[in-house]
PDB file of C-alpha atoms in Angstrom:
ATOM      1  CA  MET A 482       0.062   0.005   0.351  1.00  0.00           C
ATOM      2  CA  VAL A 483       2.793   2.054   1.020  1.00  0.00           C
ATOM      3  CA  HIS A 484       4.081   1.993  -2.465  1.00  0.00           C
ATOM      4  CA  ASN A 485       0.993   2.262  -4.067  1.00  0.00           C
ATOM      5  CA  LEU A 486       0.456   5.344  -3.062  1.00  0.00           C
ATOM      6  CA  ALA A 487       3.863   7.184  -2.947  1.00  0.00           C
ATOM      7  CA  ARG A 488       3.791   6.319  -6.308  1.00  0.00           C
ATOM      8  CA  LEU A 489       0.727   8.770  -7.153  1.00  0.00           C
ATOM      9  CA  PHE A 490       3.061  11.636  -7.208  1.00  0.00           C
ATOM     10  CA  ARG A 491       4.633  10.301 -10.259  1.00  0.00           C
ATOM     11  CA  TYR A 492       1.321  10.315 -12.101  1.00  0.00           C
ATOM     12  CA  ARG A 493       0.841  13.960 -11.579  1.00  0.00           C
ATOM     13  CA  GLY A 494       0.791  14.581 -14.563  1.00  0.00           C
ATOM     14  CA  LEU A 495      -1.534  11.836 -15.841  1.00  0.00           C
ATOM     15  CA  ILE A 496      -3.678  13.357 -13.277  1.00  0.00           C
ATOM     16  CA  GLN A 497      -3.675  16.517 -14.627  1.00  0.00           C
ATOM     17  CA  SER A 498      -4.656  15.609 -17.935  1.00  0.00           C
ATOM     18  CA  LEU A 499      -7.663  13.635 -16.747  1.00  0.00           C
ATOM     19  CA  VAL A 500      -9.190  16.122 -14.749  1.00  0.00           C
ATOM     20  CA  ALA A 501      -8.408  18.568 -18.167  1.00  0.00           C
ATOM     21  CA  ARG A 502     -10.110  15.964 -19.744  1.00  0.00           C
ATOM     22  CA  GLU A 503     -13.146  15.990 -17.352  1.00  0.00           C
ATOM     23  CA  LEU A 504     -13.574  19.582 -17.213  1.00  0.00           C
ATOM     24  CA  LYS A 505     -14.370  19.585 -21.035  1.00  0.00           C
ATOM     25  CA  ALA A 506     -16.125  16.469 -21.243  1.00  0.00           C
ATOM     26  CA  ARG A 507     -18.237  18.110 -18.626  1.00  0.00           C
ATOM     27  CA  TYR A 508     -19.145  21.428 -21.168  1.00  0.00           C
ATOM     28  CA  ARG A 509     -18.492  19.455 -24.424  1.00  0.00           C
ATOM     29  CA  GLY A 510     -20.799  21.097 -27.088  1.00  0.00           C
ATOM     30  CA  SER A 511     -22.466  23.861 -24.861  1.00  0.00           C
ATOM     31  CA  VAL A 512     -21.653  27.341 -26.472  1.00  0.00           C
ATOM     32  CA  LEU A 513     -21.227  29.389 -23.002  1.00  0.00           C
ATOM     33  CA  GLY A 514     -18.096  26.065 -22.371  1.00  0.00           C
ATOM     34  CA  PHE A 515     -16.273  27.022 -19.331  1.00  0.00           C
ATOM     35  CA  PHE A 516     -18.833  30.150 -18.193  1.00  0.00           C
ATOM     36  CA  TRP A 517     -20.991  28.100 -16.627  1.00  0.00           C
ATOM     37  CA  SER A 518     -18.671  27.611 -13.876  1.00  0.00           C
ATOM     38  CA  PHE A 519     -19.298  30.995 -13.369  1.00  0.00           C
ATOM     39  CA  ILE A 520     -22.411  31.330 -14.237  1.00  0.00           C
ATOM     40  CA  ASN A 521     -24.119  28.341 -11.864  1.00  0.00           C
ATOM     41  CA  PRO A 522     -22.765  29.136  -8.472  1.00  0.00           C
ATOM     42  CA  LEU A 523     -24.042  33.002  -9.628  1.00  0.00           C
ATOM     43  CA  LEU A 524     -27.555  31.630 -10.745  1.00  0.00           C
ATOM     44  CA  LEU A 525     -27.691  30.255  -7.899  1.00  0.00           C
ATOM     45  CA  LEU A 526     -26.587  32.652  -4.921  1.00  0.00           C
ATOM     46  CA  LEU A 527     -29.402  34.980  -6.763  1.00  0.00           C
ATOM     47  CA  VAL A 528     -31.773  32.312  -6.077  1.00  0.00           C
ATOM     48  CA  TYR A 529     -31.718  31.740  -2.858  1.00  0.00           C
ATOM     49  CA  SER A 530     -31.659  35.542  -2.757  1.00  0.00           C
ATOM     50  CA  PHE A 531     -34.876  35.692  -4.523  1.00  0.00           C
ATOM     51  CA  VAL A 532     -36.201  32.473  -2.484  1.00  0.00           C
ATOM     52  CA  PHE A 533     -35.493  34.116   1.244  1.00  0.00           C
ATOM     53  CA  THR A 534     -36.277  37.347   0.829  1.00  0.00           C
ATOM     54  CA  PHE A 535     -39.584  37.305  -1.378  1.00  0.00           C
ATOM     55  CA  VAL A 536     -40.405  33.875  -1.911  1.00  0.00           C
ATOM     56  CA  MET A 537     -40.652  32.884   1.695  1.00  0.00           C
ATOM     57  CA  PRO A 538     -39.203  35.873   3.835  1.00  0.00           C
ATOM     58  CA  ALA A 539     -38.626  35.032   7.751  1.00  0.00           C
ATOM     59  CA  SER A 540     -37.466  36.401  10.330  1.00  0.00           C
ATOM     60  CA  HIS A 541     -33.645  35.381  10.581  1.00  0.00           C
ATOM     61  CA  ASP A 542     -31.111  35.391  13.782  1.00  0.00           C
ATOM     62  CA  PRO A 543     -29.464  39.418  12.147  1.00  0.00           C
ATOM     63  CA  ARG A 544     -26.384  37.434  12.804  1.00  0.00           C
ATOM     64  CA  VAL A 545     -26.606  35.835   9.644  1.00  0.00           C
ATOM     65  CA  GLU A 546     -28.257  38.931   8.146  1.00  0.00           C
ATOM     66  CA  PRO A 547     -27.969  38.600   4.532  1.00  0.00           C
ATOM     67  CA  TYR A 548     -29.057  34.873   5.292  1.00  0.00           C
ATOM     68  CA  ALA A 549     -28.370  33.655   1.709  1.00  0.00           C
ATOM     69  CA  LEU A 550     -24.835  34.767   1.638  1.00  0.00           C
ATOM     70  CA  PHE A 551     -24.491  33.195   4.923  1.00  0.00           C
ATOM     71  CA  MET A 552     -25.962  29.803   2.852  1.00  0.00           C
ATOM     72  CA  PHE A 553     -23.812  29.981   0.031  1.00  0.00           C
ATOM     73  CA  CYS A 554     -20.964  30.069   2.199  1.00  0.00           C
ATOM     74  CA  GLY A 555     -21.821  26.444   3.307  1.00  0.00           C
ATOM     75  CA  ILE A 556     -23.650  25.071  -0.209  1.00  0.00           C
ATOM     76  CA  LEU A 557     -20.149  26.231  -2.177  1.00  0.00           C
ATOM     77  CA  PRO A 558     -17.886  23.699  -0.495  1.00  0.00           C
ATOM     78  CA  TRP A 559     -21.029  20.926   0.429  1.00  0.00           C
ATOM     79  CA  THR A 560     -21.533  20.684  -3.723  1.00  0.00           C
ATOM     80  CA  TRP A 561     -17.705  20.071  -4.225  1.00  0.00           C
ATOM     81  CA  PHE A 562     -18.359  17.400  -1.616  1.00  0.00           C
ATOM     82  CA  SER A 563     -21.363  16.070  -2.275  1.00  0.00           C
ATOM     83  CA  SER A 564     -20.381  15.899  -6.206  1.00  0.00           C
ATOM     84  CA  SER A 565     -16.809  14.382  -5.205  1.00  0.00           C
ATOM     85  CA  LEU A 566     -18.684  11.656  -3.364  1.00  0.00           C
ATOM     86  CA  SER A 567     -21.700  10.793  -6.075  1.00  0.00           C
ATOM     87  CA  GLU A 568     -19.152  10.560  -9.598  1.00  0.00           C
ATOM     88  CA  SER A 569     -16.577   8.889  -7.752  1.00  0.00           C
ATOM     89  CA  ALA A 570     -19.379   5.858  -6.275  1.00  0.00           C
ATOM     90  CA  GLY A 571     -19.441   4.823  -9.868  1.00  0.00           C
ATOM     91  CA  VAL A 572     -16.443   6.419 -11.328  1.00  0.00           C
ATOM     92  CA  LEU A 573     -14.722   2.730 -11.362  1.00  0.00           C
ATOM     93  CA  ILE A 574     -17.574   0.656 -13.073  1.00  0.00           C
ATOM     94  CA  SER A 575     -17.733   3.618 -16.143  1.00  0.00           C
ATOM     95  CA  GLY A 576     -13.978   3.827 -16.279  1.00  0.00           C
ATOM     96  CA  GLY A 577     -13.818  -0.385 -16.990  1.00  0.00           C
ATOM     97  CA  ASN A 578     -11.809   0.106 -19.761  1.00  0.00           C
ATOM     98  CA  LEU A 579      -8.999   2.178 -18.211  1.00  0.00           C
ATOM     99  CA  ILE A 580      -9.607  -0.157 -14.540  1.00  0.00           C
ATOM    100  CA  LYS A 581      -8.271  -3.003 -16.881  1.00  0.00           C
ATOM    101  CA  LYS A 582      -5.131  -1.897 -18.632  1.00  0.00           C
ATOM    102  CA  VAL A 583      -2.389  -3.335 -16.453  1.00  0.00           C
ATOM    103  CA  LEU A 584      -0.371  -0.568 -15.569  1.00  0.00           C
ATOM    104  CA  PHE A 585      -3.350   2.082 -15.072  1.00  0.00           C
ATOM    105  CA  PRO A 586      -3.448   3.298 -11.954  1.00  0.00           C
ATOM    106  CA  ALA A 587      -6.885   3.234 -10.424  1.00  0.00           C
ATOM    107  CA  GLU A 588      -7.064   4.759  -7.256  1.00  0.00           C
ATOM    108  CA  ILE A 589      -6.364   8.239  -9.983  1.00  0.00           C
ATOM    109  CA  LEU A 590      -9.816   7.790 -11.006  1.00  0.00           C
ATOM    110  CA  PRO A 591     -11.555   8.756  -7.880  1.00  0.00           C
ATOM    111  CA  ILE A 592      -8.796  11.337  -6.714  1.00  0.00           C
ATOM    112  CA  VAL A 593      -9.698  12.726 -10.536  1.00  0.00           C
ATOM    113  CA  SER A 594     -13.279  13.214  -9.401  1.00  0.00           C
ATOM    114  CA  VAL A 595     -12.421  15.093  -6.730  1.00  0.00           C
ATOM    115  CA  LEU A 596      -9.672  17.256  -7.813  1.00  0.00           C
ATOM    116  CA  ALA A 597     -12.380  18.555 -10.763  1.00  0.00           C
ATOM    117  CA  ASN A 598     -14.716  19.086  -8.507  1.00  0.00           C
ATOM    118  CA  MET A 599     -12.773  21.305  -6.318  1.00  0.00           C
ATOM    119  CA  VAL A 600     -11.698  22.996  -9.337  1.00  0.00           C
ATOM    120  CA  HIS A 601     -15.568  23.931 -10.010  1.00  0.00           C
ATOM    121  CA  PHE A 602     -15.624  25.091  -6.733  1.00  0.00           C
ATOM    122  CA  PHE A 603     -13.013  27.607  -6.925  1.00  0.00           C
ATOM    123  CA  PHE A 604     -14.526  28.706 -10.128  1.00  0.00           C
ATOM    124  CA  GLY A 605     -17.694  29.338  -7.840  1.00  0.00           C
ATOM    125  CA  LEU A 606     -15.400  31.723  -4.846  1.00  0.00           C
ATOM    126  CA  PRO A 607     -15.099  35.057  -7.375  1.00  0.00           C
ATOM    127  CA  ILE A 608     -18.806  34.921  -7.336  1.00  0.00           C
ATOM    128  CA  LEU A 609     -18.933  34.782  -3.831  1.00  0.00           C
ATOM    129  CA  ALA A 610     -16.356  37.414  -3.217  1.00  0.00           C
ATOM    130  CA  GLY A 611     -17.816  39.275  -5.142  1.00  0.00           C
ATOM    131  CA  PHE A 612     -21.156  39.662  -2.670  1.00  0.00           C
ATOM    132  CA  LEU A 613     -18.956  39.358   0.175  1.00  0.00           C
ATOM    133  CA  LEU A 614     -17.503  43.319  -1.280  1.00  0.00           C
ATOM    134  CA  TYR A 615     -20.964  43.804  -2.074  1.00  0.00           C
ATOM    135  CA  TYR A 616     -22.389  43.612   1.233  1.00  0.00           C
ATOM    136  CA  HIS A 617     -19.810  44.918   2.743  1.00  0.00           C
ATOM    137  CA  ARG A 618     -18.946  41.974   4.807  1.00  0.00           C
ATOM    138  CA  PRO A 619     -15.716  41.829   6.432  1.00  0.00           C
ATOM    139  CA  LEU A 620     -12.826  40.079   5.359  1.00  0.00           C
ATOM    140  CA  ASN A 621      -9.612  39.788   7.602  1.00  0.00           C
ATOM    141  CA  ALA A 622      -6.477  38.470   6.234  1.00  0.00           C
ATOM    142  CA  SER A 623      -5.101  36.577   9.325  1.00  0.00           C
ATOM    143  CA  GLU A 624      -8.604  34.827   8.594  1.00  0.00           C
ATOM    144  CA  LEU A 625      -7.943  34.689   5.074  1.00  0.00           C
ATOM    145  CA  ALA A 626      -4.754  32.992   5.004  1.00  0.00           C
ATOM    146  CA  LEU A 627      -6.448  30.411   7.259  1.00  0.00           C
ATOM    147  CA  PHE A 628      -8.354  28.995   3.769  1.00  0.00           C
ATOM    148  CA  PRO A 629      -5.962  27.194   1.635  1.00  0.00           C
ATOM    149  CA  LEU A 630      -6.087  25.001   4.596  1.00  0.00           C
ATOM    150  CA  VAL A 631      -9.776  24.364   5.603  1.00  0.00           C
ATOM    151  CA  VAL A 632      -9.604  23.438   1.232  1.00  0.00           C
ATOM    152  CA  LEU A 633      -6.603  21.110   2.488  1.00  0.00           C
ATOM    153  CA  VAL A 634      -8.258  19.851   5.001  1.00  0.00           C
ATOM    154  CA  GLN A 635     -11.950  18.929   2.731  1.00  0.00           C
ATOM    155  CA  LEU A 636      -9.572  17.839   0.034  1.00  0.00           C
ATOM    156  CA  ILE A 637      -7.680  15.353   1.739  1.00  0.00           C
ATOM    157  CA  LEU A 638     -11.444  14.623   3.822  1.00  0.00           C
ATOM    158  CA  THR A 639     -12.983  13.790   0.362  1.00  0.00           C
ATOM    159  CA  ALA A 640     -10.447  11.618  -1.138  1.00  0.00           C
ATOM    160  CA  GLY A 641     -10.177   9.191   1.750  1.00  0.00           C
ATOM    161  CA  PHE A 642     -14.277   8.651   0.683  1.00  0.00           C
ATOM    162  CA  ALA A 643     -13.888   9.208  -2.288  1.00  0.00           C
ATOM    163  CA  LEU A 644     -11.653   5.830  -2.620  1.00  0.00           C
ATOM    164  CA  LEU A 645     -13.498   4.082   0.106  1.00  0.00           C
ATOM    165  CA  LEU A 646     -16.820   4.611  -1.816  1.00  0.00           C
ATOM    166  CA  SER A 647     -15.356   3.857  -5.171  1.00  0.00           C
ATOM    167  CA  ALA A 648     -13.422   0.623  -4.111  1.00  0.00           C
ATOM    168  CA  LEU A 649     -16.541  -0.948  -2.347  1.00  0.00           C
ATOM    169  CA  THR A 650     -19.524  -0.222  -4.916  1.00  0.00           C
ATOM    170  CA  VAL A 651     -17.758  -1.833  -7.584  1.00  0.00           C
ATOM    171  CA  HIS A 652     -18.838  -4.789  -5.114  1.00  0.00           C
ATOM    172  CA  PHE A 653     -22.067  -3.247  -3.929  1.00  0.00           C
ATOM    173  CA  ARG A 654     -23.877  -1.286  -6.615  1.00  0.00           C
ATOM    174  CA  ASP A 655     -26.797  -0.280  -4.146  1.00  0.00           C
ATOM    175  CA  ILE A 656     -23.997   1.741  -2.310  1.00  0.00           C
ATOM    176  CA  ARG A 657     -24.848   4.755  -5.029  1.00  0.00           C
ATOM    177  CA  ASP A 658     -28.593   4.627  -4.535  1.00  0.00           C
ATOM    178  CA  ILE A 659     -28.518   4.362  -0.919  1.00  0.00           C
ATOM    179  CA  LEU A 660     -25.331   7.558  -0.965  1.00  0.00           C
ATOM    180  CA  SER A 661     -27.846   9.540  -2.991  1.00  0.00           C
ATOM    181  CA  ASN A 662     -30.478   9.465   0.282  1.00  0.00           C
ATOM    182  CA  LEU A 663     -28.027  10.050   2.809  1.00  0.00           C
ATOM    183  CA  LEU A 664     -26.138  13.178   1.007  1.00  0.00           C
ATOM    184  CA  THR A 665     -29.654  14.415   1.267  1.00  0.00           C
ATOM    185  CA  PHE A 666     -29.733  13.658   4.923  1.00  0.00           C
ATOM    186  CA  TRP A 667     -26.155  14.941   5.760  1.00  0.00           C
ATOM    187  CA  PHE A 668     -26.921  18.149   4.234  1.00  0.00           C
ATOM    188  CA  PHE A 669     -29.652  18.753   6.755  1.00  0.00           C
ATOM    189  CA  ALA A 670     -27.625  17.260   9.563  1.00  0.00           C
ATOM    190  CA  THR A 671     -25.123  19.832   8.457  1.00  0.00           C
ATOM    191  CA  PRO A 672     -24.923  23.501   9.710  1.00  0.00           C
ATOM    192  CA  ILE A 673     -25.586  24.966   5.930  1.00  0.00           C
ATOM    193  CA  ILE A 674     -29.046  26.554   6.372  1.00  0.00           C
ATOM    194  CA  TYR A 675     -29.707  27.105   9.595  1.00  0.00           C
ATOM    195  CA  PRO A 676     -26.416  28.706  12.087  1.00  0.00           C
ATOM    196  CA  TYR A 677     -24.653  26.367  14.212  1.00  0.00           C
ATOM    197  CA  PHE A 678     -24.924  28.614  17.396  1.00  0.00           C
ATOM    198  CA  LEU A 679     -28.842  27.836  16.918  1.00  0.00           C
ATOM    199  CA  MET A 680     -28.104  24.025  18.612  1.00  0.00           C
ATOM    200  CA  THR A 681     -27.473  23.372  21.729  1.00  0.00           C
ATOM    201  CA  GLY A 682     -27.481  20.042  24.078  1.00  0.00           C
ATOM    202  CA  TRP A 683     -27.604  16.977  22.232  1.00  0.00           C
ATOM    203  CA  GLN A 684     -28.397  18.252  19.386  1.00  0.00           C
ATOM    204  CA  ALA A 685     -24.898  20.518  19.456  1.00  0.00           C
ATOM    205  CA  ARG A 686     -23.256  17.168  20.356  1.00  0.00           C
ATOM    206  CA  LEU A 687     -24.525  15.222  17.339  1.00  0.00           C
ATOM    207  CA  LEU A 688     -23.392  17.883  15.619  1.00  0.00           C
ATOM    208  CA  LYS A 689     -19.996  17.562  15.825  1.00  0.00           C
ATOM    209  CA  LEU A 690     -19.978  14.545  14.955  1.00  0.00           C
ATOM    210  CA  ASN A 691     -20.641  15.319  11.696  1.00  0.00           C
ATOM    211  CA  PRO A 692     -17.362  16.038   9.700  1.00  0.00           C
ATOM    212  CA  PHE A 693     -18.678  18.093   7.768  1.00  0.00           C
ATOM    213  CA  THR A 694     -19.546  20.011  10.613  1.00  0.00           C
ATOM    214  CA  HIS A 695     -16.542  21.632  11.083  1.00  0.00           C
ATOM    215  CA  LEU A 696     -15.589  22.679   7.638  1.00  0.00           C
ATOM    216  CA  ALA A 697     -18.828  24.177   6.995  1.00  0.00           C
ATOM    217  CA  ILE A 698     -18.570  25.712  10.730  1.00  0.00           C
ATOM    218  CA  THR A 699     -14.599  27.684  10.118  1.00  0.00           C
ATOM    219  CA  TYR A 700     -15.863  28.574   5.985  1.00  0.00           C
ATOM    220  CA  GLN A 701     -19.005  30.633   7.262  1.00  0.00           C
ATOM    221  CA  GLU A 702     -16.245  32.073  10.457  1.00  0.00           C
ATOM    222  CA  ILE A 703     -13.487  32.642   7.664  1.00  0.00           C
ATOM    223  CA  LEU A 704     -15.909  34.234   5.328  1.00  0.00           C
ATOM    224  CA  PHE A 705     -18.699  35.595   6.670  1.00  0.00           C
ATOM    225  CA  PHE A 706     -18.531  36.363  10.698  1.00  0.00           C
ATOM    226  CA  GLU A 707     -16.447  39.063  12.673  1.00  0.00           C
ATOM    227  CA  GLY A 708     -14.085  38.321  14.816  1.00  0.00           C
ATOM    228  CA  PRO A 709     -11.953  35.221  15.188  1.00  0.00           C
ATOM    229  CA  VAL A 710     -12.039  31.801  13.798  1.00  0.00           C
ATOM    230  CA  GLY A 711     -12.592  30.514  16.553  1.00  0.00           C
ATOM    231  CA  HIS A 712     -13.407  26.761  15.246  1.00  0.00           C
ATOM    232  CA  LEU A 713      -9.670  26.697  14.290  1.00  0.00           C
ATOM    233  CA  LYS A 714      -8.882  23.503  17.021  1.00  0.00           C
ATOM    234  CA  TRP A 715     -11.747  21.482  15.784  1.00  0.00           C
ATOM    235  CA  LEU A 716     -10.350  21.953  12.275  1.00  0.00           C
ATOM    236  CA  LEU A 717      -6.817  20.735  12.868  1.00  0.00           C
ATOM    237  CA  VAL A 718      -8.914  17.831  14.681  1.00  0.00           C
ATOM    238  CA  LEU A 719     -10.157  17.010  11.669  1.00  0.00           C
ATOM    239  CA  GLY A 720      -7.373  17.728   9.955  1.00  0.00           C
ATOM    240  CA  LEU A 721      -5.565  14.652  11.668  1.00  0.00           C
ATOM    241  CA  ILE A 722      -8.546  12.039  11.605  1.00  0.00           C
ATOM    242  CA  SER A 723      -8.633  13.121   7.949  1.00  0.00           C
ATOM    243  CA  VAL A 724      -5.288  12.317   6.979  1.00  0.00           C
ATOM    244  CA  VAL A 725      -5.927   8.627   8.960  1.00  0.00           C
ATOM    245  CA  PHE A 726      -9.341   8.945   7.104  1.00  0.00           C
ATOM    246  CA  PHE A 727      -7.462   8.993   3.805  1.00  0.00           C
ATOM    247  CA  LEU A 728      -5.137   5.784   4.837  1.00  0.00           C
ATOM    248  CA  VAL A 729      -7.706   3.417   5.879  1.00  0.00           C
ATOM    249  CA  GLY A 730      -9.891   4.627   2.811  1.00  0.00           C
ATOM    250  CA  TYR A 731      -6.426   4.023   0.837  1.00  0.00           C
ATOM    251  CA  PHE A 732      -6.148   0.465   2.505  1.00  0.00           C
ATOM    252  CA  VAL A 733      -9.458  -0.583   2.134  1.00  0.00           C
ATOM    253  CA  PHE A 734      -9.046   0.545  -2.397  1.00  0.00           C
ATOM    254  CA  ASP A 735      -5.622  -1.639  -2.387  1.00  0.00           C
ATOM    255  CA  ARG A 736      -7.206  -4.273  -0.696  1.00  0.00           C
ATOM    256  CA  LEU A 737      -9.477  -4.192  -3.333  1.00  0.00           C
ATOM    257  CA  ARG A 738      -7.592  -3.843  -6.329  1.00  0.00           C
ATOM    258  CA  ASP A 739      -7.248  -7.028  -7.968  1.00  0.00           C
ATOM    259  CA  THR A 740     -10.696  -7.901  -7.992  1.00  0.00           C
ATOM    260  CA  PHE A 741     -11.941  -4.055  -9.550  1.00  0.00           C
ATOM    261  CA  ALA A 742     -11.638  -5.772 -12.880  1.00  0.00           C
ATOM    262  CA  GLU A 743     -13.691  -9.379 -12.426  1.00  0.00           C
ATOM    263  CA  GLU A 744     -16.797  -7.189 -11.408  1.00  0.00           C
ATOM    264  CA  VAL A 745     -16.566  -4.245 -14.038  1.00  0.00           C
TER     265      VAL A 745
END
């Protein structure tokens, strides 16, 4: 496993090529092409602004106003996470012609799915930054310096889930259907559409068991809320857990590697 893991660095050129191919294939035949990477998050934010301003106006906690912007700070990274898991679950099955090649490293496929969706996440950041400036949200340079750390932790955690799910789905096809429902529950179990400080007692303790809770809160503290990033210690703990989980996911993937060609 250690040998195969160390080998990934040598395939960085192949990973880059496959990520570029994935991004091009997603918008092939589209008139606007890559501009959809900017238009989609912009439309998403405008829809939320319209719905929660005119269609479903409600009295939100003043600390999360404008509410649509608060929600977008969590939905943007969640989209990266959920899309990566959904795509990676079936990526080995759809890429069966590649993994049947003896020299092709199968673990590249779920990692490419994660990285391609990370690129879309980055494309959405300028839209988010523009609305943060429009609403005059205070951005602190020292807090923004932590942003790459949050992205790195999410990348490692998401890659661990992607490796595990992609390997298991080859043998248990029901995982894809279960995952779609699980992600819906997971979304509502994460403080994205509601602020974390409204949860107390057993609800708060339950939220802390959700790994994406700590990512969502840290993104919100960096980009939306004023004051220091009080959730930093939880992020560091999650970072260590993510590294361990990535190794576990890769271990399972490596143990099942020899069975992929037969199952797909």
